[in-house]
Tab-separated table of C-alpha atoms in Angstrom:
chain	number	residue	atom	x	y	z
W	105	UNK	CA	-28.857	11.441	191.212
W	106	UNK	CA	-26.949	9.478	193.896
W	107	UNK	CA	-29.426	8.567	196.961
W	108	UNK	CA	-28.733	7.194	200.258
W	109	UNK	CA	-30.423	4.456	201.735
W	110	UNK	CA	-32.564	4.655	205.166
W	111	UNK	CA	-32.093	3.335	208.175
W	112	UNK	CA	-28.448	1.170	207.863
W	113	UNK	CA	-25.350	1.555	208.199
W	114	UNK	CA	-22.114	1.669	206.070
W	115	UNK	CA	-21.426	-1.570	207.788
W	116	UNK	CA	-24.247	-3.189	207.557
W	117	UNK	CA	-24.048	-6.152	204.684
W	118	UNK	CA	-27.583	-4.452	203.447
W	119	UNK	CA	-27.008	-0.543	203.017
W	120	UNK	CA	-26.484	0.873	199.742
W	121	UNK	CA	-26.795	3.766	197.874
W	122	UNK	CA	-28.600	4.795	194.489
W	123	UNK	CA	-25.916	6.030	191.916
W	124	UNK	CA	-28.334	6.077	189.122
W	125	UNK	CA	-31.964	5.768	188.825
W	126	UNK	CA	-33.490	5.439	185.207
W	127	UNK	CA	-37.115	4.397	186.793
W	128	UNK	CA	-38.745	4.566	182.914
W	129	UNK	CA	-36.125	2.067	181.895
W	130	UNK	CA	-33.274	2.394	178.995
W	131	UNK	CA	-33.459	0.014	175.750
W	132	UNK	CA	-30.297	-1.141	173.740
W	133	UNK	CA	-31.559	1.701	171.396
W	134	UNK	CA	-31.483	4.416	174.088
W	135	UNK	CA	-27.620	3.703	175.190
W	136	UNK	CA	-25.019	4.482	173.520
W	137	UNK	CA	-21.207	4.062	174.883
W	138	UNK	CA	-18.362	5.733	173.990
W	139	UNK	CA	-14.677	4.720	174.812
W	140	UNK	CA	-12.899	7.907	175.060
W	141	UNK	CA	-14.353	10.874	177.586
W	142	UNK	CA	-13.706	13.145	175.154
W	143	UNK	CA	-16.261	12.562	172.173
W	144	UNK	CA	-18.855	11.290	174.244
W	145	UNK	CA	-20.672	14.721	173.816
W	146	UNK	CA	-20.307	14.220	169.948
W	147	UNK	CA	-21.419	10.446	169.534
W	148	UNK	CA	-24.330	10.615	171.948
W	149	UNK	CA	-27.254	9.445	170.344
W	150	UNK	CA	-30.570	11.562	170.557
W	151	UNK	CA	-33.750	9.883	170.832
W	152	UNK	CA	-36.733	11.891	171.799
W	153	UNK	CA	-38.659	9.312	173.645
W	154	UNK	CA	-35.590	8.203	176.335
W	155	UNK	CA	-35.851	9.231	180.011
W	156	UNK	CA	-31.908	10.472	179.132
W	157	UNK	CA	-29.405	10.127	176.880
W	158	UNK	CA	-26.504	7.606	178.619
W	159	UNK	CA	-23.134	6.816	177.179
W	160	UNK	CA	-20.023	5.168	178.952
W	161	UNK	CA	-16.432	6.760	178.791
W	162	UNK	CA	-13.963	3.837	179.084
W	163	UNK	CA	-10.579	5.038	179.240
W	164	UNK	CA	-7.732	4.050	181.820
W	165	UNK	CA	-7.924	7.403	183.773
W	166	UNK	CA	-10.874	5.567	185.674
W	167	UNK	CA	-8.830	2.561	186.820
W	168	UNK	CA	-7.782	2.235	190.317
W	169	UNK	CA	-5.745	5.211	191.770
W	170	UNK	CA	-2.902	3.158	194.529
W	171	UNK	CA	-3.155	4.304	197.833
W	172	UNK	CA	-0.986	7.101	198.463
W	173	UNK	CA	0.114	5.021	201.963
W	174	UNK	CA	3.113	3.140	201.073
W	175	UNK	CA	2.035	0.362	203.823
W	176	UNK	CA	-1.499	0.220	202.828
W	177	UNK	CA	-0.192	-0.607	199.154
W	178	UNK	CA	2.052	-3.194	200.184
W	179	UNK	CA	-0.129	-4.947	201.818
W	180	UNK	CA	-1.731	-6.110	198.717
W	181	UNK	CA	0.852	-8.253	197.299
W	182	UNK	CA	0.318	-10.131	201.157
W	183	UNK	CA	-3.390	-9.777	200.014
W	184	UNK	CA	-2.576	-11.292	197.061
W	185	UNK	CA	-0.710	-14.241	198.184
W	186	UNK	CA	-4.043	-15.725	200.599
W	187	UNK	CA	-5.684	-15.297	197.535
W	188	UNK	CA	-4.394	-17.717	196.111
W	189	UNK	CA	-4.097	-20.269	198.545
W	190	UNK	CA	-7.769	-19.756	199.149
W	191	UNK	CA	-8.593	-20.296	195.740
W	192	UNK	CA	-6.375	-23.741	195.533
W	193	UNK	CA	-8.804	-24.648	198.023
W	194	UNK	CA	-12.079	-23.586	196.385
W	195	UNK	CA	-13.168	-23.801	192.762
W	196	UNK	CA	-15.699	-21.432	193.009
W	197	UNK	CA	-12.888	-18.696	193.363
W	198	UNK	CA	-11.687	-16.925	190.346
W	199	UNK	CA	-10.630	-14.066	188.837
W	200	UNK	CA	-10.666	-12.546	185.798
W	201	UNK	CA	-10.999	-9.041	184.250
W	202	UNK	CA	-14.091	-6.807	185.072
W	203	UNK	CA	-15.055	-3.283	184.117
W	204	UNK	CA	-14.290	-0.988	186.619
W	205	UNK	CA	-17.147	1.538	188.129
W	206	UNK	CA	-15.516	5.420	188.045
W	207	UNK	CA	-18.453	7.401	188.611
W	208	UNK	CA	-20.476	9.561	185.918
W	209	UNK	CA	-20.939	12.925	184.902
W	210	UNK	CA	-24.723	14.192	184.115
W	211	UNK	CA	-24.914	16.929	182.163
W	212	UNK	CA	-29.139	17.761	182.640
W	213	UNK	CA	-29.279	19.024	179.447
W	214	UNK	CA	-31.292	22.033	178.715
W	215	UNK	CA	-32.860	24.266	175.840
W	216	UNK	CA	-35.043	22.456	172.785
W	217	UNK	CA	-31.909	20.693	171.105
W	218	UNK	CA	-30.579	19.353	174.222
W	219	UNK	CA	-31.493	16.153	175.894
W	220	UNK	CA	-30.304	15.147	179.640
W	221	UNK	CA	-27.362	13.234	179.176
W	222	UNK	CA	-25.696	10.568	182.170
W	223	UNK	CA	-21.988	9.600	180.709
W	224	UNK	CA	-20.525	6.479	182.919
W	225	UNK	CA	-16.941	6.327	183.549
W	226	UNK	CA	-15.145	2.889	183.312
W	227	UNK	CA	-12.011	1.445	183.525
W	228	UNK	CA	-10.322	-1.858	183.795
W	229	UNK	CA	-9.852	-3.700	187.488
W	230	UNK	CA	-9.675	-7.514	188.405
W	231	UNK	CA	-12.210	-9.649	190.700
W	232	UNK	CA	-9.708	-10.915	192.828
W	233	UNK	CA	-8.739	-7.394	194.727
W	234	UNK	CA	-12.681	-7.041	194.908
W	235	UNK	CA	-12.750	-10.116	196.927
W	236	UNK	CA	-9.962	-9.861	199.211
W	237	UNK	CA	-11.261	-6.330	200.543
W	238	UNK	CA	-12.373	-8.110	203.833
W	239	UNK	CA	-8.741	-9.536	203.485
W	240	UNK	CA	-7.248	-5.645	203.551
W	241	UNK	CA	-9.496	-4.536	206.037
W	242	UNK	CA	-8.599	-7.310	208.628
W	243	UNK	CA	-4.797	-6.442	207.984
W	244	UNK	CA	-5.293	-2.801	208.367
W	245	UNK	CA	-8.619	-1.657	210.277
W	246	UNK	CA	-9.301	2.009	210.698
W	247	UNK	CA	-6.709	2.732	208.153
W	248	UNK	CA	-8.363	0.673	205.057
W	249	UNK	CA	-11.989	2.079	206.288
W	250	UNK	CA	-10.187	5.450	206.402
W	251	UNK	CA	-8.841	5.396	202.619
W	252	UNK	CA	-12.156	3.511	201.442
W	253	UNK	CA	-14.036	6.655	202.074
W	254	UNK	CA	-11.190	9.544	201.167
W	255	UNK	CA	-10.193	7.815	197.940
W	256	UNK	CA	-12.638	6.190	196.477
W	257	UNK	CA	-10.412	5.950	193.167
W	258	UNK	CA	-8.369	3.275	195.526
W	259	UNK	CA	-11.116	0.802	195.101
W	260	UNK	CA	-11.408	-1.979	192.840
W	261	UNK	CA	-15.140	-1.813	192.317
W	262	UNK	CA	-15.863	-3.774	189.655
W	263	UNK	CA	-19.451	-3.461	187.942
W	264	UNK	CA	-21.322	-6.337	188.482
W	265	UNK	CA	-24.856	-6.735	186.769
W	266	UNK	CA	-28.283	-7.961	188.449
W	267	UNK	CA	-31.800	-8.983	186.920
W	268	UNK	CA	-35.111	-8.374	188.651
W	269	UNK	CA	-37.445	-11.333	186.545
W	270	UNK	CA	-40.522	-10.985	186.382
W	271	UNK	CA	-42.671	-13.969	184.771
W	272	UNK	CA	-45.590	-14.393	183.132
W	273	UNK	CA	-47.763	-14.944	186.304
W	274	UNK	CA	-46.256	-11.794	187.633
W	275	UNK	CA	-43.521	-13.615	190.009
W	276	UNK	CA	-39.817	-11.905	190.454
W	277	UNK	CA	-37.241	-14.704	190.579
W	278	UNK	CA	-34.812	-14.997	193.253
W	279	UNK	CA	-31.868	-17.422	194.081
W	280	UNK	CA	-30.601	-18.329	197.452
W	281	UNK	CA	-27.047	-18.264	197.262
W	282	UNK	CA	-24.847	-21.990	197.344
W	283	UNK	CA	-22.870	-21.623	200.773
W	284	UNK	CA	-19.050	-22.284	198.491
W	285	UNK	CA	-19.399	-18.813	196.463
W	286	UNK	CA	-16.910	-16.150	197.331
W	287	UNK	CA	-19.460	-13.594	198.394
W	288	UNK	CA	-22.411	-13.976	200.599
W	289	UNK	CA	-22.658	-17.352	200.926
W	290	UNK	CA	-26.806	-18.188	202.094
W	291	UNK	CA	-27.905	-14.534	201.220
W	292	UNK	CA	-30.835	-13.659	198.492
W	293	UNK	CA	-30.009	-12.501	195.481
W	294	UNK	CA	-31.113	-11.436	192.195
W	295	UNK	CA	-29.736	-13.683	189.030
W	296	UNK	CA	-26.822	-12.076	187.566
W	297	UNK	CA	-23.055	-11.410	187.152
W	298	UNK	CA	-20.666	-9.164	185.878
W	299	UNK	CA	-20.601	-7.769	182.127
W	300	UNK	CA	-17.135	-9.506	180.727
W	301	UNK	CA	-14.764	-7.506	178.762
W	302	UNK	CA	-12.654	-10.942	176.929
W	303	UNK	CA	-16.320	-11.272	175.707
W	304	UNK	CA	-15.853	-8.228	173.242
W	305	UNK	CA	-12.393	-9.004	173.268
W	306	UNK	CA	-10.900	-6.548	175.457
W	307	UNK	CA	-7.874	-7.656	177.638
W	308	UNK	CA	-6.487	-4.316	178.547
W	309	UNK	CA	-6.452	-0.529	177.107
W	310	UNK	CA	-3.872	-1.138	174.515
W	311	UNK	CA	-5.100	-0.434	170.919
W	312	UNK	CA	-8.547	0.958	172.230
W	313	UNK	CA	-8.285	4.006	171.061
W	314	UNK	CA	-7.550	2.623	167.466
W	315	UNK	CA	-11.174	0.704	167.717
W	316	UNK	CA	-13.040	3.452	169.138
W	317	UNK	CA	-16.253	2.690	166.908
W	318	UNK	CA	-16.238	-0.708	166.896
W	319	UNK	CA	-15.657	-0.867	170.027
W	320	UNK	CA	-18.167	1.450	171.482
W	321	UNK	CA	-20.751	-0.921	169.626
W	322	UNK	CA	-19.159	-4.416	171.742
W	323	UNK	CA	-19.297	-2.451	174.894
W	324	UNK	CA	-22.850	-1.223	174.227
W	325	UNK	CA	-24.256	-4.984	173.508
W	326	UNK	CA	-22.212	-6.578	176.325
W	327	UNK	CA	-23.980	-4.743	178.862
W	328	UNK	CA	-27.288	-6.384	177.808
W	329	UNK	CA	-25.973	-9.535	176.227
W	330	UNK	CA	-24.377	-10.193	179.779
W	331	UNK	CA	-27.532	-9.860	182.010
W	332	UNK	CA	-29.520	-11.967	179.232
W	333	UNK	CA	-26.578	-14.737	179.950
W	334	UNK	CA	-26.663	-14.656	183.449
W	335	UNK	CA	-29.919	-14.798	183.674
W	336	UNK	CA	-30.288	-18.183	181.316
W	337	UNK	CA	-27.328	-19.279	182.805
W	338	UNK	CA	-28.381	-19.406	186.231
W	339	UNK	CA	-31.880	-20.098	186.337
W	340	UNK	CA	-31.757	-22.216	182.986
W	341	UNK	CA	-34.705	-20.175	180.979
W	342	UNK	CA	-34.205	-20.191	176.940
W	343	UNK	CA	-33.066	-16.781	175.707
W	344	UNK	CA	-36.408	-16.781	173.782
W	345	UNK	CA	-38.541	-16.622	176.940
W	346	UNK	CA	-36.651	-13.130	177.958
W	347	UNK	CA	-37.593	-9.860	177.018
W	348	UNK	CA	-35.243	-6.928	176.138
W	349	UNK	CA	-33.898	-5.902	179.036
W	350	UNK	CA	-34.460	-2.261	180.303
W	351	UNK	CA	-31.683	-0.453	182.319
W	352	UNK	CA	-33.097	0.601	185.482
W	353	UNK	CA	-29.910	2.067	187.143
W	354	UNK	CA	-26.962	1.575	189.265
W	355	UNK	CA	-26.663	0.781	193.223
W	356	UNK	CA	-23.574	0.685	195.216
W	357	UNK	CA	-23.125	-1.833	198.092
W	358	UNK	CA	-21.617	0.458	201.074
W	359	UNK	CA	-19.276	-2.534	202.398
W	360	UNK	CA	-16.563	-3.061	200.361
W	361	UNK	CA	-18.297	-0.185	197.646
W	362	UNK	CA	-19.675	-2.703	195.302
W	363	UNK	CA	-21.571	-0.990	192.342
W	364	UNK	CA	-23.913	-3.366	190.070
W	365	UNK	CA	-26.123	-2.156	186.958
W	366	UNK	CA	-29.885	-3.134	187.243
W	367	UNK	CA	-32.095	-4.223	184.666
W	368	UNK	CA	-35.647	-5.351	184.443
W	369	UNK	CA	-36.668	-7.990	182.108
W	370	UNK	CA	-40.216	-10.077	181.681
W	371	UNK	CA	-40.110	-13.580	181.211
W	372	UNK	CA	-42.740	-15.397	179.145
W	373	UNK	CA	-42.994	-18.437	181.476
W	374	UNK	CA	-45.169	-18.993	184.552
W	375	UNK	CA	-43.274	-19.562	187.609
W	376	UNK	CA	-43.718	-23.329	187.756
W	377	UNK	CA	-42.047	-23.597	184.320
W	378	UNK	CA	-39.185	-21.309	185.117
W	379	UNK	CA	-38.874	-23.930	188.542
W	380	UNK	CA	-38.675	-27.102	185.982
W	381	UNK	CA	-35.846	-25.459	183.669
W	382	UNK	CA	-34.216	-24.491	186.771
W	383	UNK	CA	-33.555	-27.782	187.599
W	384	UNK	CA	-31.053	-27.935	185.010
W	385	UNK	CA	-30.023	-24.690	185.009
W	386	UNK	CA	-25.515	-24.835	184.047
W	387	UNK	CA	-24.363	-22.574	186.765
W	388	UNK	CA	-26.823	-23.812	189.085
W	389	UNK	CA	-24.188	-24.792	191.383
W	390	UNK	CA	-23.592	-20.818	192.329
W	391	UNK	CA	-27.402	-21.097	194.262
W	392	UNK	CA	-29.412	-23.617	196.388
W	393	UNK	CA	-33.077	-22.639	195.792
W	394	UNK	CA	-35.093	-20.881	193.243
W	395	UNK	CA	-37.682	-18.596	194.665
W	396	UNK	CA	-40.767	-17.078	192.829
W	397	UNK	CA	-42.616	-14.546	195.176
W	398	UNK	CA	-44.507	-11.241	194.752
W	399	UNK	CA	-43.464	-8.149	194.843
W	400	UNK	CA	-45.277	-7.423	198.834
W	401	UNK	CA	-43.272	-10.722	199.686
W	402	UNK	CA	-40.039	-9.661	198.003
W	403	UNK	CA	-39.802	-6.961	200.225
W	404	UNK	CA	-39.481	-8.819	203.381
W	405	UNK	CA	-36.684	-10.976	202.134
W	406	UNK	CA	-34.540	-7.458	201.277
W	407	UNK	CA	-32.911	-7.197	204.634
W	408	UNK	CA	-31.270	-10.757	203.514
W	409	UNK	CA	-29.841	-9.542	200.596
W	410	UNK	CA	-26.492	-8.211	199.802
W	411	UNK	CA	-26.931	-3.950	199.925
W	412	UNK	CA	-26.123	-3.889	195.668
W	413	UNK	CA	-29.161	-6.555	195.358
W	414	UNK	CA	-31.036	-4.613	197.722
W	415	UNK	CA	-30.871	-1.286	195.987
W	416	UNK	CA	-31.710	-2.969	193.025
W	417	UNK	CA	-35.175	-3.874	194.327
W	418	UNK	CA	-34.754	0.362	195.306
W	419	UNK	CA	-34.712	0.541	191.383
W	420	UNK	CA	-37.104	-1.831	190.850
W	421	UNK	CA	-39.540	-0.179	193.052
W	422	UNK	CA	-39.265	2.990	191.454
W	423	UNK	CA	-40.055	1.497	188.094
W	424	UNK	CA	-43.141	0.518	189.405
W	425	UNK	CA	-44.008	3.525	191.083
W	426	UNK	CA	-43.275	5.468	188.309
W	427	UNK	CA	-45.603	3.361	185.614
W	428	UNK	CA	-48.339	3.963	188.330
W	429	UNK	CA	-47.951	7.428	187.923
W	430	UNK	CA	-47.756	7.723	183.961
């Protein structure tokens, strides 16, 4: 499942890796999420015509691990602190509660009852440690690279969310990045976020386990309500103009291990229209230029892109590919 991208580095802004590739794309009605990681396997939900089946264990055992060096720990409270004196200085800082990346189990399924079945683990982290990784590996060097790579489990890694849009003249939308965000200020990006858990109402684990259904249907939603809001949020489209977005997969930017869940989605506007409702678009502070290129174009603007964004165009690509071959 998990592929490596060619010819970068772990270092390099632009290398990633492919967690999860869904290249036939995944409905609301083909993902199901379940919020302890022991009934997934009894609330999955079978539908014959899904590339697999994928549900989402969220449960506290995939929050961050602390580093086992005492030193290395400690030095996030000093982390901390710069934090916040950077964001007194910048309102485009914040923080806030994400959903936290664990890894996944796939289980490939087998025999006529049986479909292939990709669970995703997630937890609970904050932005803010996300951000200040840099921070932690200016105070500590080999030793922060060191843990980064033994214990992953260490790592914040909060899921973000991106959008490859495609519009009605057969564009794909991207956004050059305003120069005051908190992460690759100038680069290219794909619209999109983070999936927010205070938007089902979930502030921490306590009672979960008390809401399990309910629950599992909020988290389910979220993950495609959020990418439809991102995307109308920051290039201004109506909601109406966007189709049903189709999970594509998962890529990991390699510095500072930054996982982000792709989806594809058509817009019903030609690219001049989706330039005029840009224009007015509410968080269109967070870029300075709309771009609306095709796909042999896109390609060459990839090696300017963060290494999650990048991958996603990975996903993207194999969507494509894989609707040339069927």
């Amino acid at each position: 499942m998990e592929k490596d991208a060619n010819g970068t580095s772990s270092t390099d802004p632009a290398s990633f890796k492919l967690l999860v590739s869904c290249p036939s794309g995944l409905s609301p009605a083909q993902v199901r999420y379940t919020l302890s990681p022991y009934d997934s396997l009894q609330t999955r939900l079978a539908n014959e015509h899904s590339f697999f089946i994928v549900s989402v264990a969220f449960s506290e055992t995939y929050d961050r691990i602390p580093y086992s060096d005492v030193s290395l720990e400690n030095t996030i409270s000093e982390v901390d602190l710069i934090w916040e004196q950077r964001s007194q200085k910048n309102n485009s800082l914040f923080n806030g509660n994400k959903f936290r990346y664990g890894g996944y189990v796939l289980d490939a399924g087998g025999g006529s009852n049986r479909e292939p079945h990709l669970c995703l683990h997630l937890g609970l982290t904050d932005y803010r440690f996300h951000l200040s990784a840099p921070l932690l590996n200016d105070f500590c060097g080999d030793k922060f690279k060191s843990f980064v790579g033994k214990i992953p489990g260490s790592i914040r890694s909060p899921l973000g969310n991106g959008a490859v849009v495609e519009t009605n003249d057969n564009k794909i939308i991207v956004l050059q990045r305003s120069n005051n965000v908190g992460e690759f200020p100038g680069h290219f990006v794909f619209p999109g976020g983070h999936p927010e858990p205070q938007e089902i109402g979930i502030t921490s684990h306590q009672h979960v386990k008390e809401l399990t259904e309910s629950i599992n249907i909020k988290v389910s939603q979220e993950m495609f309500d959020s990418i439809v809001r991102e995307v109308v949020e920051e290039i201004g489209v109506p909601a109406s103009s966007l189709s049903i977005p189709a999970f594509i997969g998962i890529s990991r930017r390699d510095l500072n291990v930054r996982p982000a869940a792709f989806f594809f989605i058509k817009c019903s506007l030609d690219s001049k229209e989706v330039q005029q409702f840009y224009s007015n678009a509410q968080d269109g502070y967070e870029s300075t230029q709309l771009f609306a290129v095709p796909t042999i174009d896109l390609e060459n603007m990839t090696s300017k892109m963060p290494g999650c964004h990048r991958g996603g165009f990975a996903l993207y690509k194999l969507m494509v590919d894989t609707k040339k071959i069927t």
